[in-house]
Coordinates of C-alpha atoms in Angstrom, one line a residue:
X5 CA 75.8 98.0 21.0
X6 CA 73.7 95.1 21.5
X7 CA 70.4 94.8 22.1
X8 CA 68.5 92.7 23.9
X9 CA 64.8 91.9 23.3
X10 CA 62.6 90.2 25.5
X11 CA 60.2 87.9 24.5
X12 CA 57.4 87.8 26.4
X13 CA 56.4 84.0 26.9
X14 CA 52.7 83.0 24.6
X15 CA 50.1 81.6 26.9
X16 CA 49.4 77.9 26.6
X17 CA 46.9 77.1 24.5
X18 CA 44.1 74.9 25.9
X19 CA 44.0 71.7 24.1
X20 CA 41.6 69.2 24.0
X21 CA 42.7 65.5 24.1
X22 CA 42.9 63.3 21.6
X23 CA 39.6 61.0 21.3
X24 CA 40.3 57.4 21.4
X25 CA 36.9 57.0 19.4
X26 CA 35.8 59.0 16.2
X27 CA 32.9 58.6 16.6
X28 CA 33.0 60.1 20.2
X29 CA 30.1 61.7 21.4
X30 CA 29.9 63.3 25.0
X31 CA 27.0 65.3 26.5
X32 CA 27.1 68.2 29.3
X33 CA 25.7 67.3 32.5
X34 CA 24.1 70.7 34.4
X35 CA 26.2 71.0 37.8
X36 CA 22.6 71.2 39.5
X37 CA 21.4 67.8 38.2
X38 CA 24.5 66.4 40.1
X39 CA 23.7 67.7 43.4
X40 CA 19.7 68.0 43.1
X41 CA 18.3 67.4 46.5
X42 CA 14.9 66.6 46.4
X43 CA 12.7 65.9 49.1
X44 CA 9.8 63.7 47.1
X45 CA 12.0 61.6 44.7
X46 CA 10.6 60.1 42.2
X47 CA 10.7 56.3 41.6
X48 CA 10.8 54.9 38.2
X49 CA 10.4 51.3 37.4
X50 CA 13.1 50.2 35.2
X51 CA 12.5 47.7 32.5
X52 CA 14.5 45.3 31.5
X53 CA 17.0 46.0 29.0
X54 CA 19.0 44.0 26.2
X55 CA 22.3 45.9 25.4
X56 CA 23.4 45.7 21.1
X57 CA 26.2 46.9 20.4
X58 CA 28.0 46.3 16.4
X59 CA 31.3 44.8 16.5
X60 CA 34.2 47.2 14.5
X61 CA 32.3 49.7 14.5
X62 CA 33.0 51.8 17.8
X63 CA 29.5 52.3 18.3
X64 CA 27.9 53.2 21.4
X65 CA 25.7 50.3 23.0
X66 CA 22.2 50.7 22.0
X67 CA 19.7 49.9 24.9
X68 CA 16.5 48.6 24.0
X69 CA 13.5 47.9 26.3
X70 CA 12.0 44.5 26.8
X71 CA 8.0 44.2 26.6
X72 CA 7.0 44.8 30.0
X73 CA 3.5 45.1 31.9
X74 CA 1.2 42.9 33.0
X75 CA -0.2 40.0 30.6
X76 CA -3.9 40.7 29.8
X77 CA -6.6 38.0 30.8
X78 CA -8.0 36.0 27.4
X79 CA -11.4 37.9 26.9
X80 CA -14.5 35.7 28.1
X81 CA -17.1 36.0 25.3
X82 CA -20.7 37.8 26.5
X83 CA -24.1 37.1 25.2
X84 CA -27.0 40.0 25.7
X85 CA -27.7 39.1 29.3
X86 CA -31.6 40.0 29.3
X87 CA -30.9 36.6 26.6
X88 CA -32.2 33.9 28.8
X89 CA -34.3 31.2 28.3
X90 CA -38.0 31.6 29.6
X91 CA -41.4 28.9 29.2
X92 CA -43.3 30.3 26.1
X93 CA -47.4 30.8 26.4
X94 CA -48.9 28.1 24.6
X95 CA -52.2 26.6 24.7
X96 CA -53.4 22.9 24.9
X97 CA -54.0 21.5 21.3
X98 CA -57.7 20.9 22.1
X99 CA -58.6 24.8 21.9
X100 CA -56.6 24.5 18.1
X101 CA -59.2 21.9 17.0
X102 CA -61.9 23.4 18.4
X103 CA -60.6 27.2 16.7
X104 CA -60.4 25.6 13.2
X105 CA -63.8 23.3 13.6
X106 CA -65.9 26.6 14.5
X107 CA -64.1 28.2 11.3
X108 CA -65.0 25.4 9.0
X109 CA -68.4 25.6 10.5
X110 CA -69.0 29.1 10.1
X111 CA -68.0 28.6 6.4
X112 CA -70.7 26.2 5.8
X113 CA -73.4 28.2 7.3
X114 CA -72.1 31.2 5.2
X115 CA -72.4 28.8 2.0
X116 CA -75.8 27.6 3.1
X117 CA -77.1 31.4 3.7
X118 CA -75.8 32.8 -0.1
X119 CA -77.1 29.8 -1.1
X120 CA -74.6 28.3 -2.6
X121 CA -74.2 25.0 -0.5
X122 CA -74.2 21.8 -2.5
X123 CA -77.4 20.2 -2.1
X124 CA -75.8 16.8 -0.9
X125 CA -73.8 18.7 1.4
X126 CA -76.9 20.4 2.7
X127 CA -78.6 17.2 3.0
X128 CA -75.6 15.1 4.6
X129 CA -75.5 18.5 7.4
X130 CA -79.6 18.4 8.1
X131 CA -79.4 21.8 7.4
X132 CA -83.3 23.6 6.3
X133 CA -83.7 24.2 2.8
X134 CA -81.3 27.9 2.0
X135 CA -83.0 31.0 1.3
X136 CA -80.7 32.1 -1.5
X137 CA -79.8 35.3 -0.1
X138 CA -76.8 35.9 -2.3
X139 CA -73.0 36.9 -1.9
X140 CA -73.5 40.3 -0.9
X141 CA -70.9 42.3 2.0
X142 CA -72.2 40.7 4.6
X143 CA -71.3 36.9 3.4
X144 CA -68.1 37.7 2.3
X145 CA -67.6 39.6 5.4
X146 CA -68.3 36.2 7.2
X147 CA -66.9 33.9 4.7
X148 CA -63.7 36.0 5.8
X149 CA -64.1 35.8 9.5
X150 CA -64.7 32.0 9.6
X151 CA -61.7 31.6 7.2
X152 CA -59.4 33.4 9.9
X153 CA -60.5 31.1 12.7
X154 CA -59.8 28.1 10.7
X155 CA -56.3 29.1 9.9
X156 CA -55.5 30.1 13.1
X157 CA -56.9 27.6 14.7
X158 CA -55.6 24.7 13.0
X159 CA -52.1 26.1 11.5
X160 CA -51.2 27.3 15.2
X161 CA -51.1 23.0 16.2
X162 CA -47.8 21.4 16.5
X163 CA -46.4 18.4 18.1
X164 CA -44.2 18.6 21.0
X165 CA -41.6 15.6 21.1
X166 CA -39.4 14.2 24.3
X167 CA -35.9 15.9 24.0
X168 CA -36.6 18.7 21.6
X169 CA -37.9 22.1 21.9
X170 CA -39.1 25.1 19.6
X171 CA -37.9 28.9 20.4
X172 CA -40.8 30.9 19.8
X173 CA -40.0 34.6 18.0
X174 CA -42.0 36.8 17.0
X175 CA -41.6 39.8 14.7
X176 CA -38.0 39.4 15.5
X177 CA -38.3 39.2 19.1
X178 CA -37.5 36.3 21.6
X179 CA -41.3 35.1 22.5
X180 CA -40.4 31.9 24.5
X181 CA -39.2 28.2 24.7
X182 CA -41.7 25.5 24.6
X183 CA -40.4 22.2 26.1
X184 CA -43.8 20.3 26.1
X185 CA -44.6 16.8 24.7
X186 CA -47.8 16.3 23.0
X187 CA -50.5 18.6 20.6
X188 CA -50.2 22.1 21.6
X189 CA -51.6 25.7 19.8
X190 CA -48.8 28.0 19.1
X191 CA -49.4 31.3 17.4
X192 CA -49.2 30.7 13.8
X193 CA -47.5 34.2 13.2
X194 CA -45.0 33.3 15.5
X195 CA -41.3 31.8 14.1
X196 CA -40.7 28.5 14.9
X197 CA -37.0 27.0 15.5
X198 CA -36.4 23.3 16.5
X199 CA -33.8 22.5 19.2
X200 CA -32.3 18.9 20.3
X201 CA -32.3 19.5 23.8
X202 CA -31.1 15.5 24.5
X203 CA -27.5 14.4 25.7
X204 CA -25.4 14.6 22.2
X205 CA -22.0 13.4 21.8
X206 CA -19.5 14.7 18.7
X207 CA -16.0 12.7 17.7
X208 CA -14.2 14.6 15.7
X209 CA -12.2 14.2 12.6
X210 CA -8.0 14.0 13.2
X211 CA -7.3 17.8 14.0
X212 CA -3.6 19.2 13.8
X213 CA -1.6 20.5 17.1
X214 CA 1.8 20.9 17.7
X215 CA 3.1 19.9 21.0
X216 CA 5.8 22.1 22.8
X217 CA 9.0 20.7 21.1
X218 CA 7.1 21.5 18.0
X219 CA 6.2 17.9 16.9
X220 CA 3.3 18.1 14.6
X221 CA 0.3 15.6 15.9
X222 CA -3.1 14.4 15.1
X223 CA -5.4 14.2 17.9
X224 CA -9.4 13.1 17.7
X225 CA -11.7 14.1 20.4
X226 CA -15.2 12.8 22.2
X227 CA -17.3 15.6 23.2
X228 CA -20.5 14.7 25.7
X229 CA -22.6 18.3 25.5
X230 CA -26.2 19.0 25.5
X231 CA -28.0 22.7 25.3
X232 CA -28.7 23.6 28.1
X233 CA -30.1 27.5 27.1
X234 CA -32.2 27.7 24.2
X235 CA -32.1 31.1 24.1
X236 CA -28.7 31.5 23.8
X237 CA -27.7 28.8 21.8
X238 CA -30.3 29.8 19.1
X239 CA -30.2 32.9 19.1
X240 CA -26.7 34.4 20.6
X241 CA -24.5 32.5 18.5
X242 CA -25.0 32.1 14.8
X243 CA -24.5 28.2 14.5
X244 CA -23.7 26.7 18.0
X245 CA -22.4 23.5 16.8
X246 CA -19.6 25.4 14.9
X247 CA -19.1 27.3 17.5
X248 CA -18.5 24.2 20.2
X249 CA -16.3 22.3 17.1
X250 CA -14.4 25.6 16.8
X251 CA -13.8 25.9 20.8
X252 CA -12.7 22.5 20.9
X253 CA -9.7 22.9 18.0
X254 CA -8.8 26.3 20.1
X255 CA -8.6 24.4 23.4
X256 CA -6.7 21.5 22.1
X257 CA -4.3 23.7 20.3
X258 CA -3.6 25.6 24.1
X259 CA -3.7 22.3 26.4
X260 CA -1.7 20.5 23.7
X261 CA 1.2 23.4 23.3
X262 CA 1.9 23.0 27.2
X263 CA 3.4 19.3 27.3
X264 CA 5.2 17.0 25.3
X265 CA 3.9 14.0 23.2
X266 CA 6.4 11.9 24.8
X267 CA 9.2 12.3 27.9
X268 CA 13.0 11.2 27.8
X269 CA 14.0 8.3 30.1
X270 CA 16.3 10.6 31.6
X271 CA 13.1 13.1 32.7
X272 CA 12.0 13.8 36.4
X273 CA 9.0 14.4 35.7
X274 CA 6.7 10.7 34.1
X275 CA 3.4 11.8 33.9
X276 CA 3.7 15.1 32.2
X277 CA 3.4 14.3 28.9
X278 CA 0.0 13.8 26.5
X279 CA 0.2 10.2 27.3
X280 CA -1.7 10.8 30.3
X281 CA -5.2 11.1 28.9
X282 CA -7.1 11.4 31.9
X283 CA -4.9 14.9 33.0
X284 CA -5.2 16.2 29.5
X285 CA -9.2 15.2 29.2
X286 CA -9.7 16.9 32.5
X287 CA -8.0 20.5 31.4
X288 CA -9.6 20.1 27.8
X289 CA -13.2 19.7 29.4
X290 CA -12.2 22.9 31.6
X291 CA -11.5 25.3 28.5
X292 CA -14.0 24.2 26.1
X293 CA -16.7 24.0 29.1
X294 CA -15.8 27.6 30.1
X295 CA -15.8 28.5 26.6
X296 CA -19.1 27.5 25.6
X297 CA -21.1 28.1 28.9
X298 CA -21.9 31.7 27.8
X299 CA -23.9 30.3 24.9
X300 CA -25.8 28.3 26.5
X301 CA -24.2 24.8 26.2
X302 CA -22.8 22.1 28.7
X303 CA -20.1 20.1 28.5
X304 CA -19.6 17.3 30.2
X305 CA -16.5 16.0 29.0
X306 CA -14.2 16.0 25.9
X307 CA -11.3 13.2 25.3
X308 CA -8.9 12.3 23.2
X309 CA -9.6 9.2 21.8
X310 CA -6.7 9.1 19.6
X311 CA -3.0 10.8 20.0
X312 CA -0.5 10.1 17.0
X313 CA 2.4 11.8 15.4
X314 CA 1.6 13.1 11.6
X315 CA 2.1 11.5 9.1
X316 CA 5.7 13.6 8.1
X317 CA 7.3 13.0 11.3
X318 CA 5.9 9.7 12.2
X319 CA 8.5 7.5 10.7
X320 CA 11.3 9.9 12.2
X321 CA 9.6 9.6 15.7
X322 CA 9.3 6.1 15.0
X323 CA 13.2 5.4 15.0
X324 CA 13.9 8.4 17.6
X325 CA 11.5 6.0 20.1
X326 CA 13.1 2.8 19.5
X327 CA 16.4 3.9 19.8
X328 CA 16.0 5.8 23.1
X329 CA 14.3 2.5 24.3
X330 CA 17.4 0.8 23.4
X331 CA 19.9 3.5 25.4
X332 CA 17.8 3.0 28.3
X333 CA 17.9 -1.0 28.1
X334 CA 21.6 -0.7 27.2
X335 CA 21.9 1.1 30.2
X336 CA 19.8 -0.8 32.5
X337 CA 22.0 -4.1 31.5
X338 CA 25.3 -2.7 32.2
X339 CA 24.1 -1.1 35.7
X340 CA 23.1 -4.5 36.5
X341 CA 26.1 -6.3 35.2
X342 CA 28.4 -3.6 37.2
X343 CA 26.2 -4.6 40.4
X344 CA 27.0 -8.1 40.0
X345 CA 30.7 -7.6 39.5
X346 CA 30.9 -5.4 42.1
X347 CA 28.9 -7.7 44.8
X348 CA 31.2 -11.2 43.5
X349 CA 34.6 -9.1 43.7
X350 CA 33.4 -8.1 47.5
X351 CA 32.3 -11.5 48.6
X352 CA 35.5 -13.3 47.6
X353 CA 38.0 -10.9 49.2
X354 CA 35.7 -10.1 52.4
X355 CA 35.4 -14.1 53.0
X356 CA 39.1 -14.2 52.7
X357 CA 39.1 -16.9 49.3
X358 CA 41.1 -14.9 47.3
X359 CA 43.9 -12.4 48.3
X360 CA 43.9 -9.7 45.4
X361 CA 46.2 -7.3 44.7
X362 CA 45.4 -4.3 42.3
X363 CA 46.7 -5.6 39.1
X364 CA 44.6 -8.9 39.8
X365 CA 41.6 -7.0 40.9
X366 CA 41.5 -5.5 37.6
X367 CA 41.9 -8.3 36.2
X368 CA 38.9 -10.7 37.8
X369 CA 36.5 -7.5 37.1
X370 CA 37.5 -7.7 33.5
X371 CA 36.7 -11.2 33.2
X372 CA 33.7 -11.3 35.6
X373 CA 32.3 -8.3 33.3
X374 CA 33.4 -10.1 30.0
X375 CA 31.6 -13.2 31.4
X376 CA 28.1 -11.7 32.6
X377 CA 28.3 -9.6 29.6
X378 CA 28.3 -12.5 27.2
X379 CA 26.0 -14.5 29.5
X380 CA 23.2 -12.0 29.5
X381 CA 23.8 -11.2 25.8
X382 CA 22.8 -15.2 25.1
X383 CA 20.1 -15.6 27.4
X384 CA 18.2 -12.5 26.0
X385 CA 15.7 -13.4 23.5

């Protein structure tokens, strides 16, 4: 008797593929993200990206995110504003002498009433014979009174001078500018700093710059300035010549970066280069001129005097030069000799003298252009 068994079939078992990549990696994706309807959607601005991606590896590409935003303006430097230059009180130089001659006065009529005036002195003054009242408090209380006017009155006289001017501080704080000529008084307590307020002009030594192929140059400069605050430039800055030599290297080292020291003869553009000294003085005056307003200074112009190659690369620069200049006049000759081979070849066949075929045409042009060739090549100097 034979049995029969049924076998009752195993469900499949659910498999997942193979993955082409071991280093696979997948994410789940919610079914509601895919079919999100939403009434305010959101716009993001999207950066620009640079994909990197290792060769061999099987790596996923790796997206990275350019610098992005707006570039920042270069900062403008400030000075206090309540800084500004103002006329200092001063008074004329006559009320000076007069101070310290009613001081040296009232010493000798102190001397004379102790008593202790020299006798020729007394005589030379046609002052009464002196009482001999002593040094007691009350001279010495005049002695010191009379003293006090002298000094003030004549250590408070200075001499103005045409072109310079003092800033006036006192116990730290900005007092004035005096920009008169002639004997004045000045409060002797009062700190004294002399200004050249006339038109100054600074040349530079060689400074270094790099021009935007990276040559490296040596470039000397004119500055025409004056100050033009006193205020400012004393006292808002530390040094204010550093300062304008200092602006001038920074501003040289921008305008200079921008062009190139020379142009190829293949270039569109002629006059962009730093051969053009009146373009590059103009946008050099403009930078160091906004630089240095702040403190107080003008400029009026700054020029390069002098543009040359450093010392390192001028040799290499040298050669480069001379053999572009040769290129060009290489090229220049053989345009002009394929002119004039092209213009005789046209006026003998269109006059009817000749009747060429090809193999002949080709012919005459080689010898016409062997011929000009050589005949320029002996006539150039």
């Amino acid at each position: 008797m034979s049995t029969t068994t049924s076998q009752t079939p195993e469900p499949e078992r659910l498999t997942h593929p193979h993955r082409l990549i071991r280093n696979e990696a997948t994410t789940e994706i919610p079914v509601h993200l895919l079919f999100r309807d939403d009434p305010d959607p959101v716009s993001v601005p999207l950066a620009p990206a640079i994909v990197g991606r290792r060769r061999g590896t099987g790596e996923q590409p790796r997206v990275r995110q350019g610098l992005s935003g707006p570039v920042r303006p270069r900062p403008v430097p400030q000075v206090d504003p309540e800084l500004v230059e103002r006329p200092a009180r001063v008074l004329p130089g006559v009320a000076g002498v007069l101070g310290g001659a009613c001081g040296v006065a009232g010493c000798v009529l102190t001397s004379w009433w102790a008593g202790v005036l020299p006798e020729t002195a007394r005589v030379a003054s046609g002052l009464p014979a002196s009482v001999g009242a002593g040094l007691g408090p009350a001279q010495w209380a005049a002695y010191a009174g009379a003293g006090a006017l002298g000094l003030f009155g004549f250590g408070g006289l200075t001499r103005g001078r045409t072109g310079g001017a003092w800033v006036l501080g006192l116990f730290g704080r900005y007092r004035g500018t005096v920009r008169r000529t002639g004997l004045m008084w000045v409060n002797p307590l009062s700190r004294r700093r002399r200004v050249d307020v006339r038109l100054r002009h600074w040349r530079s030594e060689p400074m270094q710059a790099v021009d935007t192929n990276g040559v490296a140059l040596r470039i000397v400069v004119l500055v025409a300035w004056r100050v033009k605050d006193t205020a400012r430039a004393v006292l808002g800055v530390e040094d204010h010549e550093q300062y304008l030599r200092e602006c001038v290297e920074a501003a040289l080292s921008r305008v200079v970066s921008r062009l190139p020291a020379d142009v190829s003869p293949s270039a569109l553009v002629k006059d962009a280069t730093l051969r053009n000294t009146e373009a590059v003085g103009e946008s050099l005056t403009r930078l160091v001129a906004a630089d240095t307003a702040p403190v107080g200074l003008e400029v009026f112009s700054a020029q390069p005097t002098r543009i040359e190659y450093a010392p390192e690369v001028a040799a290499v620069m040298q050669r480069r030069r001379i053999a572009a200049l040769d290129a060009q006049h290489r090229d220049t000759v053989l345009a002009s000799v394929v002119d004039s081979v092209e213009d005789t070849v046209t006026r003998l066949t269109m006059r009817g003298l000749v009747e060429l075929d090809d193999y002949e045409r080709k012919a005459l042009v080689k010898d016409l252009t062997v011929a000009f060739c050589t005949g320029r090549r002996e006539g150039s100097p």
